[in-house]
Backbone as a ProteinNet text record, in pm:
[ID]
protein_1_A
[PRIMARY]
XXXXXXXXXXXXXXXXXXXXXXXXXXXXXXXXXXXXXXXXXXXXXXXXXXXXXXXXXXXXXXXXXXXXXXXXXXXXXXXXXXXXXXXXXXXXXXXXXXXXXXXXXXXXXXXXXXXXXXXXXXXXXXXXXXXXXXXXXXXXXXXXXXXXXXXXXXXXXXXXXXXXXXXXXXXXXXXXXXXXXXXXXXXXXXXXXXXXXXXXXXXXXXXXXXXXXXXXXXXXXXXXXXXXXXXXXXXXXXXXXXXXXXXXXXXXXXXXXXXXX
[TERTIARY]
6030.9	5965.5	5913.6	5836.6	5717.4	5739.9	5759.5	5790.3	5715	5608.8	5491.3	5573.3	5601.5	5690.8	5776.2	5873.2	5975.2	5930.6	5852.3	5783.2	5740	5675.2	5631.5	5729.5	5872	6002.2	6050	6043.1	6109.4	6053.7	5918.1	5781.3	5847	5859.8	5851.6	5997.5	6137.5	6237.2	6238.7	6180.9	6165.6	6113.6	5985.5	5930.2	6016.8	6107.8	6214.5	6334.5	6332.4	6483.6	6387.6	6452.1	6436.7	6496.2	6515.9	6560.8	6576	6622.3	6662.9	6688.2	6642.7	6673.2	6859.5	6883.6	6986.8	7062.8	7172.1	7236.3	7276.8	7241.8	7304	7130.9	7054.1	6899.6	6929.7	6945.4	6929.9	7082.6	7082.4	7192.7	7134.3	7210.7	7169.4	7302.4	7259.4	7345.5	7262.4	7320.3	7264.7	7099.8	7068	6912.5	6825.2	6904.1	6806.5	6891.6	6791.5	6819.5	6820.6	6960.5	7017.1	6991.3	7060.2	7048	7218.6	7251.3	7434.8	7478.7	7566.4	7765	7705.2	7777.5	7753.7	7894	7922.1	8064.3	8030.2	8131.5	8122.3	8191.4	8158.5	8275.3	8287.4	8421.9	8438.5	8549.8	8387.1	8415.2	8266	8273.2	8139	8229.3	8106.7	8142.9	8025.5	8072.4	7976.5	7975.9	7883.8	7881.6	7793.8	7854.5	7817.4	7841.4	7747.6	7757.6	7628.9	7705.8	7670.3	7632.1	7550	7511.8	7586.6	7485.7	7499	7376.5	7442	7326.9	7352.4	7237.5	7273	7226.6	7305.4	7259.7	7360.8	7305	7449.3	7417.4	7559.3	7571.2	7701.2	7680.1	7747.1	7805.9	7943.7	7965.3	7869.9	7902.7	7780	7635.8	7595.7	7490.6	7434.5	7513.2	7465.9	7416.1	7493	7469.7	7437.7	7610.6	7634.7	7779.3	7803.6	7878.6	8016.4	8100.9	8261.8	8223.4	8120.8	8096.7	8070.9	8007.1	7927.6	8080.8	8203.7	8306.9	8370.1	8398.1	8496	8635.1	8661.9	8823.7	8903.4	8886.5	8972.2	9013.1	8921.4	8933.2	8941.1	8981.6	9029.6	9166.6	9208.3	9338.7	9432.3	9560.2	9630.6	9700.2	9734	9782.8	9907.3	9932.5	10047.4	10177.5	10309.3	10413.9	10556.5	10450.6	10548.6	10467.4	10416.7	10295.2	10351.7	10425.9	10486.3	10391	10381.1	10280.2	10203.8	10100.9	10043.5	10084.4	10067.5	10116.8	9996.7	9930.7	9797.8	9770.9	9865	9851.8	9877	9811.7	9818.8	9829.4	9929.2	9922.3	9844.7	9717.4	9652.8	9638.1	9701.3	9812	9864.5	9980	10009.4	10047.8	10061.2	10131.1	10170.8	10199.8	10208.1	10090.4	10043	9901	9931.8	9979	9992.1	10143.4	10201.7	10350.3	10308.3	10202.3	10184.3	10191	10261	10287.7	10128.4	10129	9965.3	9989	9888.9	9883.6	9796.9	9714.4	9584.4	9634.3	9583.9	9620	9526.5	9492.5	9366.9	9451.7	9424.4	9402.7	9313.5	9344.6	9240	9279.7	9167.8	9188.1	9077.4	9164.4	9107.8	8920.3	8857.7	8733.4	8748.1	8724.1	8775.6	8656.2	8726.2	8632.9	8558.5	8554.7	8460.4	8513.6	8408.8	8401.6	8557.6	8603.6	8761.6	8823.6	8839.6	8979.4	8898.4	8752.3	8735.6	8789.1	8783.8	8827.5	8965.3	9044.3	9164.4	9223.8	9129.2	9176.5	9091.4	8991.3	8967.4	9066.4	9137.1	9250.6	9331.6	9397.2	9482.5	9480.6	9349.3	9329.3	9323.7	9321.4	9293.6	9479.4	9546.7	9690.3	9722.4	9632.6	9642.3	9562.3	9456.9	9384.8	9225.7	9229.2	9125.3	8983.4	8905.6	8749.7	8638.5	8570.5	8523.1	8380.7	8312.6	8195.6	8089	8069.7	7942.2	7902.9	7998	8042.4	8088.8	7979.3	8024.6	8007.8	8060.3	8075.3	8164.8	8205.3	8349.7	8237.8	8114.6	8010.5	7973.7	7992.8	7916.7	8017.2	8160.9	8273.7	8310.4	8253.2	8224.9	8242.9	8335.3	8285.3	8297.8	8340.4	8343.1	8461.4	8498.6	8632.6	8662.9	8740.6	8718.8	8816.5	8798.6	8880.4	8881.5	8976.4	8983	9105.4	9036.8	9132.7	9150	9307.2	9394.8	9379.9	9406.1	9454.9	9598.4	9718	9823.3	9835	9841.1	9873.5	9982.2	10068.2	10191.1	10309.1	10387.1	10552.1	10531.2	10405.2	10423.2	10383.4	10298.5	10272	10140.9	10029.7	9888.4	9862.1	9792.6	9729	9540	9482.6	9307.4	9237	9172.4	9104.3	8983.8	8936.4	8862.9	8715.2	8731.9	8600.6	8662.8	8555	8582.2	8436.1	8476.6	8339.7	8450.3	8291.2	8333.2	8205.2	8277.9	8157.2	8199	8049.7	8077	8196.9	8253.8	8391	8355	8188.6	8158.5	8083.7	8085.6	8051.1	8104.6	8102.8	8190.7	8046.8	8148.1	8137.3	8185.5	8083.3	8093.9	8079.3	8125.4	8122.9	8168	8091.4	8070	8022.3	8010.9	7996.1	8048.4	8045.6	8130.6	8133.5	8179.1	8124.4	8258.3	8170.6	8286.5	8273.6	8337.3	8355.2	8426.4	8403.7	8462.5	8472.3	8565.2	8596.4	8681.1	8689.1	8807.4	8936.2	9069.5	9163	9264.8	9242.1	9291.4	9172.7	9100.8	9003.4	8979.2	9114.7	9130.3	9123.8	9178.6	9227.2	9111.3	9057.6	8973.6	8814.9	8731.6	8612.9	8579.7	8664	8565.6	8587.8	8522.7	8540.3	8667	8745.3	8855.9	8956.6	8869.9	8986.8	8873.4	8917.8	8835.7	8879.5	8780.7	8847.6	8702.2	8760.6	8656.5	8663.2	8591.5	8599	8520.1	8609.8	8553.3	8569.7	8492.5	8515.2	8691.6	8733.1	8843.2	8875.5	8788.1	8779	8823.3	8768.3	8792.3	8943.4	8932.4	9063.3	9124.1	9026.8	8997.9	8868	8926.1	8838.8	8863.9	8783.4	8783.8	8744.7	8793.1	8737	8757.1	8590.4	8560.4	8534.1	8617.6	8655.4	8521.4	8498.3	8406.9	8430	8530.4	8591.7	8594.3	8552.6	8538.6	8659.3	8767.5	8906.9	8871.9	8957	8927	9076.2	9066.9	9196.1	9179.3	9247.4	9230.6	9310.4	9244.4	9304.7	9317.3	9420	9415.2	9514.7	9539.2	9647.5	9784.2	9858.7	9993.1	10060.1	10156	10220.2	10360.4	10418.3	10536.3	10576.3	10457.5	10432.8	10434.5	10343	10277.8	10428.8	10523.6	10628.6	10694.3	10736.4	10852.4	10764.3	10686.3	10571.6	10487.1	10589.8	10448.1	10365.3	10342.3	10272.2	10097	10148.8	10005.3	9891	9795.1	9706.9	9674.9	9661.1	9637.4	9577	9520.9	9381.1	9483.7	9448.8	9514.9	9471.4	9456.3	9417.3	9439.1	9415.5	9493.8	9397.7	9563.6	9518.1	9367.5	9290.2	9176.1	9032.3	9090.9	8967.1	8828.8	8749.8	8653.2	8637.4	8667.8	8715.3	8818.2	8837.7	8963.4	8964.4	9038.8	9037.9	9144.2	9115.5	9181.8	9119.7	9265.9	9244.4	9282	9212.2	9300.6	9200.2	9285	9338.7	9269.7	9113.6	9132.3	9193.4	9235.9	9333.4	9266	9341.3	9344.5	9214.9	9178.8	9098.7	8965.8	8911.8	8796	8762.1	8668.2	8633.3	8534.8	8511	8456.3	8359.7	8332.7	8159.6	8119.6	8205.4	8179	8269.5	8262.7	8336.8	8255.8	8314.9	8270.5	8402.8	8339.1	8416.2	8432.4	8550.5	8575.1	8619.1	8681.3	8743.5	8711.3
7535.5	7577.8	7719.6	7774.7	7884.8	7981.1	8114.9	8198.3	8132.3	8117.6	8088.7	7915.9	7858.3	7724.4	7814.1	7893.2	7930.5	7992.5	8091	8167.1	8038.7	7973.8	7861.6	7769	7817.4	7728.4	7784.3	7944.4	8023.5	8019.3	8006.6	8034.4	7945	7809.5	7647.8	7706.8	7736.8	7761.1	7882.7	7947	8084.7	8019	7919.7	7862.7	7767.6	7739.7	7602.1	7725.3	7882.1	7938.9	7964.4	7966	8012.9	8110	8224.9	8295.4	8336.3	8303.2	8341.1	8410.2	8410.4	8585.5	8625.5	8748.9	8783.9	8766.8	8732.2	8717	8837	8813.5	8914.4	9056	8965.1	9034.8	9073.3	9025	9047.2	9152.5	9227.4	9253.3	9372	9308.1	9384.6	9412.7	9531.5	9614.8	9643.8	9526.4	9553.4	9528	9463.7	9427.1	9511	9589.2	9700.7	9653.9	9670.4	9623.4	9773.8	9770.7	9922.4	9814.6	9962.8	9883.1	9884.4	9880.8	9840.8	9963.1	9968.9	10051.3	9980.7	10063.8	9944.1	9905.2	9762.5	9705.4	9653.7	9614.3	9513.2	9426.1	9300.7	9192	9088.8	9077.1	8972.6	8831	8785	8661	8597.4	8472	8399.9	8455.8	8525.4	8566.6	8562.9	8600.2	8626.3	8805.9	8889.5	9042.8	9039.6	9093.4	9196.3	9301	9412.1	9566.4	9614.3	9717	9767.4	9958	10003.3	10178.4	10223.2	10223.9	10262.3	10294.9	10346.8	10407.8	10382.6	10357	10282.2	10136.9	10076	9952.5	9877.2	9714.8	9620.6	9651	9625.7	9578	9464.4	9363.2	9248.7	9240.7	9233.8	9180.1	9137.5	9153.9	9013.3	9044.4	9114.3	9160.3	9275.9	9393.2	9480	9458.6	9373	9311.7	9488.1	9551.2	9651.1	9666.4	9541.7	9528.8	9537.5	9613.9	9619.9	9608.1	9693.6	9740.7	9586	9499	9327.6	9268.9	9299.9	9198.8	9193.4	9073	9003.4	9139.5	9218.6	9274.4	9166.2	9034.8	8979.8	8913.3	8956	8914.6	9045.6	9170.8	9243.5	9280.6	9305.2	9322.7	9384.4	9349.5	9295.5	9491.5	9550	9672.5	9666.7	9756.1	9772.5	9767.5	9669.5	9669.5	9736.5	9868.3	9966.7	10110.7	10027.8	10142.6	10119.9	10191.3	10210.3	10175.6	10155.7	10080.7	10234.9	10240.3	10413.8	10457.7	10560.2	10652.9	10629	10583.7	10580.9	10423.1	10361.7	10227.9	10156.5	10105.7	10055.5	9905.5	9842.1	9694.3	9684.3	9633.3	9604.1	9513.7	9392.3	9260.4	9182.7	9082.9	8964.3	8895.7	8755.9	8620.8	8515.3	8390.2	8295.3	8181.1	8136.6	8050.2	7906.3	7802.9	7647	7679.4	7775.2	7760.3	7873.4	7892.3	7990.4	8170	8249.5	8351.2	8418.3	8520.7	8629.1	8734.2	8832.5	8992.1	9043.1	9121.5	9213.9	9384.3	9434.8	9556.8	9634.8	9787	9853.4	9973	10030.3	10141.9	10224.9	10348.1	10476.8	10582.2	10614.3	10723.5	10832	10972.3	11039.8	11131.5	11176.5	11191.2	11310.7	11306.9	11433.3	11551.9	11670.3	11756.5	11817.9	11736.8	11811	11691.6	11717	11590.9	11592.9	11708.8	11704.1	11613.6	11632.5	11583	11428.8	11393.8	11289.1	11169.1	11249.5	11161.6	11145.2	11214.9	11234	11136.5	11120	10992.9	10851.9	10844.9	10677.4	10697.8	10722.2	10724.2	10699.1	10721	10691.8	10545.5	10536.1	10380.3	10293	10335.5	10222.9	10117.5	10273.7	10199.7	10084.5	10109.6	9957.2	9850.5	9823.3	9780.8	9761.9	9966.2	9946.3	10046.6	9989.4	10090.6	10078.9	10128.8	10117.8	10078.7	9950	9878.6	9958.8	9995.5	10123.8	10241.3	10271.9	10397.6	10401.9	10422.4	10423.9	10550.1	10680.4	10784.2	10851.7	10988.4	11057.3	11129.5	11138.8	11253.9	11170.6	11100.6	10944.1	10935.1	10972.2	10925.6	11049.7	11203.6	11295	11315.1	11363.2	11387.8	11281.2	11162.3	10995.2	10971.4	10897	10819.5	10718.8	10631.3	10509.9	10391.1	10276.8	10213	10050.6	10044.9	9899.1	9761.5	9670.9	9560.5	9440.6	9427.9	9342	9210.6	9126.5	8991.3	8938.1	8887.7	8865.7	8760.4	8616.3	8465.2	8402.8	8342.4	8207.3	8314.3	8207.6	8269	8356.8	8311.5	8396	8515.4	8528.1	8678	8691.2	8621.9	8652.1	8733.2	8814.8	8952.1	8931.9	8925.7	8944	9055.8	9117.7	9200.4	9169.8	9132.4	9138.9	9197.8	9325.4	9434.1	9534.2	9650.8	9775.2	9850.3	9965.8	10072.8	10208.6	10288.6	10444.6	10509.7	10568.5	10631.7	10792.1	10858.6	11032.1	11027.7	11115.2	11168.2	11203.5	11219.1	11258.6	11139.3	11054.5	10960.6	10807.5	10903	10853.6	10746	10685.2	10587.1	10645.9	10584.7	10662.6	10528.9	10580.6	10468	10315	10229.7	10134.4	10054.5	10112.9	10108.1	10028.2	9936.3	9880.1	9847.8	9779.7	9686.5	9609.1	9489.4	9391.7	9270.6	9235.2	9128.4	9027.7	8881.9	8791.5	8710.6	8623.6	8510	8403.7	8322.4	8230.9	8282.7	8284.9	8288.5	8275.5	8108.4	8063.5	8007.8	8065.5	7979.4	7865.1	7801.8	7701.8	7624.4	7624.3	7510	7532.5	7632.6	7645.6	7756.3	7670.5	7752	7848	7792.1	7847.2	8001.4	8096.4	8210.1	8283.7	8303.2	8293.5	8455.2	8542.8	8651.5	8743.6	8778.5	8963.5	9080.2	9142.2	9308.4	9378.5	9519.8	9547.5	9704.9	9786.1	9957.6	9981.8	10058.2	10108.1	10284.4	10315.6	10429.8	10492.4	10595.2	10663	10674	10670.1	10704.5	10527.2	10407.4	10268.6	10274.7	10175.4	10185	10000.3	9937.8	9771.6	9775.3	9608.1	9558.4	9413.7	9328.2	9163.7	9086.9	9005.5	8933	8769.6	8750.4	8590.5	8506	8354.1	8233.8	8149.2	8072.4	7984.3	7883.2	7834.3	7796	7810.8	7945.2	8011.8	8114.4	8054.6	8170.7	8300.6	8398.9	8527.9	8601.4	8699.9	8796.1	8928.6	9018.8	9136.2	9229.6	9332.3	9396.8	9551.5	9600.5	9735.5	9803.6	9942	10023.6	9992.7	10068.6	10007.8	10041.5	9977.5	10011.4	9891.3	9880.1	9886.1	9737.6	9595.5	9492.9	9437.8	9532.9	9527.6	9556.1	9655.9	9687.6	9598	9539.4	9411.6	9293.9	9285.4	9149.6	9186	9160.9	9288.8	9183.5	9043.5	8940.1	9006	9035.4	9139.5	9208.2	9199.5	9279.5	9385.5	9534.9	9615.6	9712.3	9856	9909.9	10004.6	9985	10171.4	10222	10327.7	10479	10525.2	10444.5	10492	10651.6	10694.1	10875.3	10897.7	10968.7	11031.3	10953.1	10814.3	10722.7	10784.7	10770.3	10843.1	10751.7	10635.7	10480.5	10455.9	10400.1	10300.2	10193.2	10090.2	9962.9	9830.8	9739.5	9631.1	9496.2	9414.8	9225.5	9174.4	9057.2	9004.6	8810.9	8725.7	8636.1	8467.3	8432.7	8325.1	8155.3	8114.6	8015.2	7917.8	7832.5	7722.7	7634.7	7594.5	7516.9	7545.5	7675.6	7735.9	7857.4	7949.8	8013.6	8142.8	8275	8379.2	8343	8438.3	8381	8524.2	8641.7	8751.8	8861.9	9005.6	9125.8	9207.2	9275	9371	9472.5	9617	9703.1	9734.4	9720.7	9660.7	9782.4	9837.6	9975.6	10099.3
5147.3	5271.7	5254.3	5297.9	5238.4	5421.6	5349.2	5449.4	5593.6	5544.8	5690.6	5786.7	5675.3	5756.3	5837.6	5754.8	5886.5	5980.2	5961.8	6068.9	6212.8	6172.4	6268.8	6333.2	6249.9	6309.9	6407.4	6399.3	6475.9	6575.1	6594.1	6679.2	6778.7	6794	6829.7	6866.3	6746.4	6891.4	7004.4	6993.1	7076.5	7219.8	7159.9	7290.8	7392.7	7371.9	7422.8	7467.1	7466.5	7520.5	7663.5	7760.9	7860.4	7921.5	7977.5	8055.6	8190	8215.6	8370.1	8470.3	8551.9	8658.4	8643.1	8693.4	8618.5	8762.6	8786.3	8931.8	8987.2	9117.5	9231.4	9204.2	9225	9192.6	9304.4	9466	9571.2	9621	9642.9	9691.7	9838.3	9946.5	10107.1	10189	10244.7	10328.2	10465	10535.7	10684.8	10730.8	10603.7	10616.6	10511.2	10457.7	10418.3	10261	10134.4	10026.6	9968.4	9847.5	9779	9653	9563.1	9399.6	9409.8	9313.5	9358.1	9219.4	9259.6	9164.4	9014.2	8927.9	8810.5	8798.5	8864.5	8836.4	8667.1	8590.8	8498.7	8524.1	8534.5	8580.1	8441.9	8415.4	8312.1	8392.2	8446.2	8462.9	8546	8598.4	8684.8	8819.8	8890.3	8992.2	9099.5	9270	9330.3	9340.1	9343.8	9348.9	9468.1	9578.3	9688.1	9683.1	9689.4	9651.8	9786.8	9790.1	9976.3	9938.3	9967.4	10025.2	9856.4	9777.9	9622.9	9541.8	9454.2	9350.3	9179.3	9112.4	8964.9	8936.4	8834.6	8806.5	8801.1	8808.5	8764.4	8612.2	8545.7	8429.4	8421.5	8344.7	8308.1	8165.6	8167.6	8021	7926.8	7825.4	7762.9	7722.8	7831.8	7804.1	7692.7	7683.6	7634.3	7481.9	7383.5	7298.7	7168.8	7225.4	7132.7	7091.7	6964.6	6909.9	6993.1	6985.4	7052.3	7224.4	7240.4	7379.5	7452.5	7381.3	7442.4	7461.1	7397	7372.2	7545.9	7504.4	7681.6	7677.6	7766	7755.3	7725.5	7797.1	7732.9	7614.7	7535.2	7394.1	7273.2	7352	7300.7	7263.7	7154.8	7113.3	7251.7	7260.8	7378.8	7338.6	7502.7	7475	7374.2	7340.7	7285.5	7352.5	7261.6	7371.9	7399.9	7310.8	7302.3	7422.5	7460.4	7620.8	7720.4	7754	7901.9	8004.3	8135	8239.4	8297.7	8285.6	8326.1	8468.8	8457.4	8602.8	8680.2	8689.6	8770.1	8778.6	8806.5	8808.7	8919.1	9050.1	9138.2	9146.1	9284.9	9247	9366.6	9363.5	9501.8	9571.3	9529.7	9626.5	9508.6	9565.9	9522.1	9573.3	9517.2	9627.8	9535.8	9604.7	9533.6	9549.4	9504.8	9562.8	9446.8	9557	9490.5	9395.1	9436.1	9356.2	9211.4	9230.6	9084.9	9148.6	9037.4	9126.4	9051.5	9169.6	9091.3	9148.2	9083.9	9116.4	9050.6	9125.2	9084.1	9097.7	8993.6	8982.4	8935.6	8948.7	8915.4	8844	8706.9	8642.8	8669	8744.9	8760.8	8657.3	8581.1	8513.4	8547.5	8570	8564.5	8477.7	8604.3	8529.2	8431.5	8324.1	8221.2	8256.6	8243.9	8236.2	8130.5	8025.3	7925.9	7814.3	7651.7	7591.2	7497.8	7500.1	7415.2	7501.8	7632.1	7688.3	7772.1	7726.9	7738.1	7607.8	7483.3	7390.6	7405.2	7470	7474.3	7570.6	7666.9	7758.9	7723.9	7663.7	7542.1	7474.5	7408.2	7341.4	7400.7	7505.7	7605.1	7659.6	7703.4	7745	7642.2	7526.9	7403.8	7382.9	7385	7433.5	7551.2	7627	7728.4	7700.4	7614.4	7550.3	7688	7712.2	7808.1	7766.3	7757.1	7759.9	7833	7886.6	7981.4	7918.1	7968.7	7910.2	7905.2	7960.6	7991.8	7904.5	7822	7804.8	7646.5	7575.5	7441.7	7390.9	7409	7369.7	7433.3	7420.3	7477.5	7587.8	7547.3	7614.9	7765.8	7759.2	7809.3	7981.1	7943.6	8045.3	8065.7	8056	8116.7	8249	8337.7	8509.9	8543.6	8490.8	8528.2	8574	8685.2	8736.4	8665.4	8540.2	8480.5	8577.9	8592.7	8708.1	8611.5	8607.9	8556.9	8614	8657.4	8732.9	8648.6	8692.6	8594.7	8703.4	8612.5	8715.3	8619.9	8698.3	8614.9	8684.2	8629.6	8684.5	8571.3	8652.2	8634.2	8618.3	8578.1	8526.5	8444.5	8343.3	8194.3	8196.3	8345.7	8341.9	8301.9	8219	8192.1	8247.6	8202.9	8229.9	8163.2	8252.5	8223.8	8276.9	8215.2	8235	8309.1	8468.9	8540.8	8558	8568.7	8614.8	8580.1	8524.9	8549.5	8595.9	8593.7	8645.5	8593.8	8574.3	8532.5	8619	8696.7	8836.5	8793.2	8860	8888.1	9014.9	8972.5	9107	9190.4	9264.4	9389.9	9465.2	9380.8	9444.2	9498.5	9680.6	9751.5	9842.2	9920.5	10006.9	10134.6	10223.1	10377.4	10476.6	10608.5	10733.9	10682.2	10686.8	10695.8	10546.1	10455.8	10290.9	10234.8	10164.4	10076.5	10011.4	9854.3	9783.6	9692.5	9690.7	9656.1	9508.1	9438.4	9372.4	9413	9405.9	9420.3	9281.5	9304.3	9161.5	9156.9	9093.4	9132	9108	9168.1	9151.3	9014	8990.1	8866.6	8789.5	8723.1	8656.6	8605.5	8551.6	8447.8	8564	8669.7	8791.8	8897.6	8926.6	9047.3	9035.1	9080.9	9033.5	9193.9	9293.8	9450.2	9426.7	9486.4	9457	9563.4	9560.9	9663.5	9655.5	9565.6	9518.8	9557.3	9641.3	9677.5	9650.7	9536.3	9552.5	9629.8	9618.2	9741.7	9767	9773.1	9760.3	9923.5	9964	10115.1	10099.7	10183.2	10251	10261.4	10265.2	10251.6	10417.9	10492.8	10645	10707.4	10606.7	10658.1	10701.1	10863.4	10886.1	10868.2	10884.4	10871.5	10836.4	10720.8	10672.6	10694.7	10714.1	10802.3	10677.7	10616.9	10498.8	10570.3	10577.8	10661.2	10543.2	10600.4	10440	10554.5	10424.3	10477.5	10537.9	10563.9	10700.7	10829.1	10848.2	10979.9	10988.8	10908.5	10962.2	10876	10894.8	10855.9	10855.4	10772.1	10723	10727.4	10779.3	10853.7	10734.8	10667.6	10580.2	10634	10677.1	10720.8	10636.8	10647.3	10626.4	10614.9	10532.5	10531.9	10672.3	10731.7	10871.4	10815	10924	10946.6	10941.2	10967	10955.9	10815.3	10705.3	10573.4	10442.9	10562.7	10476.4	10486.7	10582	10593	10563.1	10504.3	10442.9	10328.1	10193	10063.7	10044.6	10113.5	10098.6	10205	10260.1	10360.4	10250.9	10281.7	10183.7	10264.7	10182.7	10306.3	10184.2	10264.8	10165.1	10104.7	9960.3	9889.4	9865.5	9782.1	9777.2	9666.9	9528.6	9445.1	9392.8	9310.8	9286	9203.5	9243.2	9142.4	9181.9	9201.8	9294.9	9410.9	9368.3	9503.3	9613.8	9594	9694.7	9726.9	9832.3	9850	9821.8	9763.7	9715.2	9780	9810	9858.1	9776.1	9821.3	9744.6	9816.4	9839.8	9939.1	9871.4	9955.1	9883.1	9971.6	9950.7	10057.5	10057.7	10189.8	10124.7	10122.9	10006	9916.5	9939.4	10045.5	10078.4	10099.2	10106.6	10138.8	10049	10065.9	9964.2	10074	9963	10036.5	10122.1	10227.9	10304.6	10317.6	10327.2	10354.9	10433.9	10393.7	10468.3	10551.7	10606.1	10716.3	10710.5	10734.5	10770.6	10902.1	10978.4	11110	11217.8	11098.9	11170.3	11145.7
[MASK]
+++++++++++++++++++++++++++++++++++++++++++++++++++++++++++++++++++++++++++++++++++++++++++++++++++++++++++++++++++++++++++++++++++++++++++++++++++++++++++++++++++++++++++++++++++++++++++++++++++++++++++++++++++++++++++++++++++++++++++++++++++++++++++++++++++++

């Protein structure tokens, strides 16, 4: 076959790939269309992102070597790494007899490129890096935030989403933005697991199932303590957001949030 055959092979498959608009093109806040946070989500998800600045970026995409890889197909932390001081659990339950829990890593935004390498190094021990961000210069002045999902007895631990945002950039009033996904993947595709960044001032947040029923996520109080089954908003340290999960049941799936309070 003579260079020019292949050339004409390649030609003929190039013509048969198709490409496709990239999801969550549309994303609206109150009628009025923003560009969104750059979450990275590692998984099929729905993304609502509300009063933001930047771009999406998606796993997968970047198609720069370590940086393109799934977290979860990155070498597993080390199990000699103590659980970090900046480690929040932002709900759990039991859903169909299987126990779960979502949890977010905030690391601090470094102030300059020494003590940025100093904290990639740090996260490499949890087996965490932030997709975006392939230099020490890069995660500069940056908040890095990364969410775990841990399902069954055995404890699985997946690496979800992360984002590495500037530290001044906050969220106000009524703001929000959210990921959804299935719960258990292997067993359930509806999108049923909400995390979700509000305003520091949010006092409720209303997360409506497509059912019609709805789940009221507020502040910790006195209800939330005698029930750690309650989802309610935290605050974890260094965060320029507040963050909540909350959980829809079994039979129905997200339709949408509102900041209520």
């Amino acid at each position: 076959m003579t260079q020019h055959d292949i050339a004409l092979l390649l030609a003929d498959a190039a013509d048969e790939v198709k490409i496709g608009t990239a999801p969550a093109q549309e994303l609206i806040r109150g009628g009025r269309r923003r560009k969104c946070r750059r979450w990275v989500v590692v998984a099929t998800t729905t993304l609502v992102v509300a009063g933001s600045t930047g771009a999406l970026a998606l796993t997968g995409l970047s198609g720069d070597g370590d940086r393109g890889a799934s977290p979860a197909s990155r070498p597993a932390a080390s199990a000699e790494a103590s659980e970090p001081h900046m480690r929040t659990t932002l709900a759990s339950g039991t859903d169909a007899g299987v126990p779960w829990r979502v949890y977010i890593d905030v690391w601090k935004a470094p102030a300059d490129t020494a003590e940025a390498q100093a904290t990639l190094a740090a996260m490499a021990k949890f087996g965490e890096h932030p997709e975006d961000v392939s230099t020490a210069a890069e995660l500069v002045g940056k908040v890095a935030h990364f969410v775990h999902r841990v399902t069954g007895e055995e404890a699985r631990t997946t690496q979800i989403a992360d984002m590495a945002l500037p530290e001044d950039d906050v969220l106000s009033g009524g703001e929000y933005g959210t990921v959804t996904l299935p719960l258990l993947p292997e067993n359930d595709t509806a999108p049923r697991l909400v995390l979700g960044q509000v305003a520091k001032t949010a006092r409720e947040v209303t997360c409506t199932w497509k059912d019609g029923t709805s789940t009221k996520v507020g502040r910790a109080s006195a209800a939330t303590q005698a029930n750690a089954a309650l989802p309610v908003i935290h605050s974890p340290k260094h965060s320029p957001y507040d963050w909540f999960a909350c959980l829809a049941p079994k039979s129905t799936a997200y339709e949408g949030i509102k900041v209520t309070k």
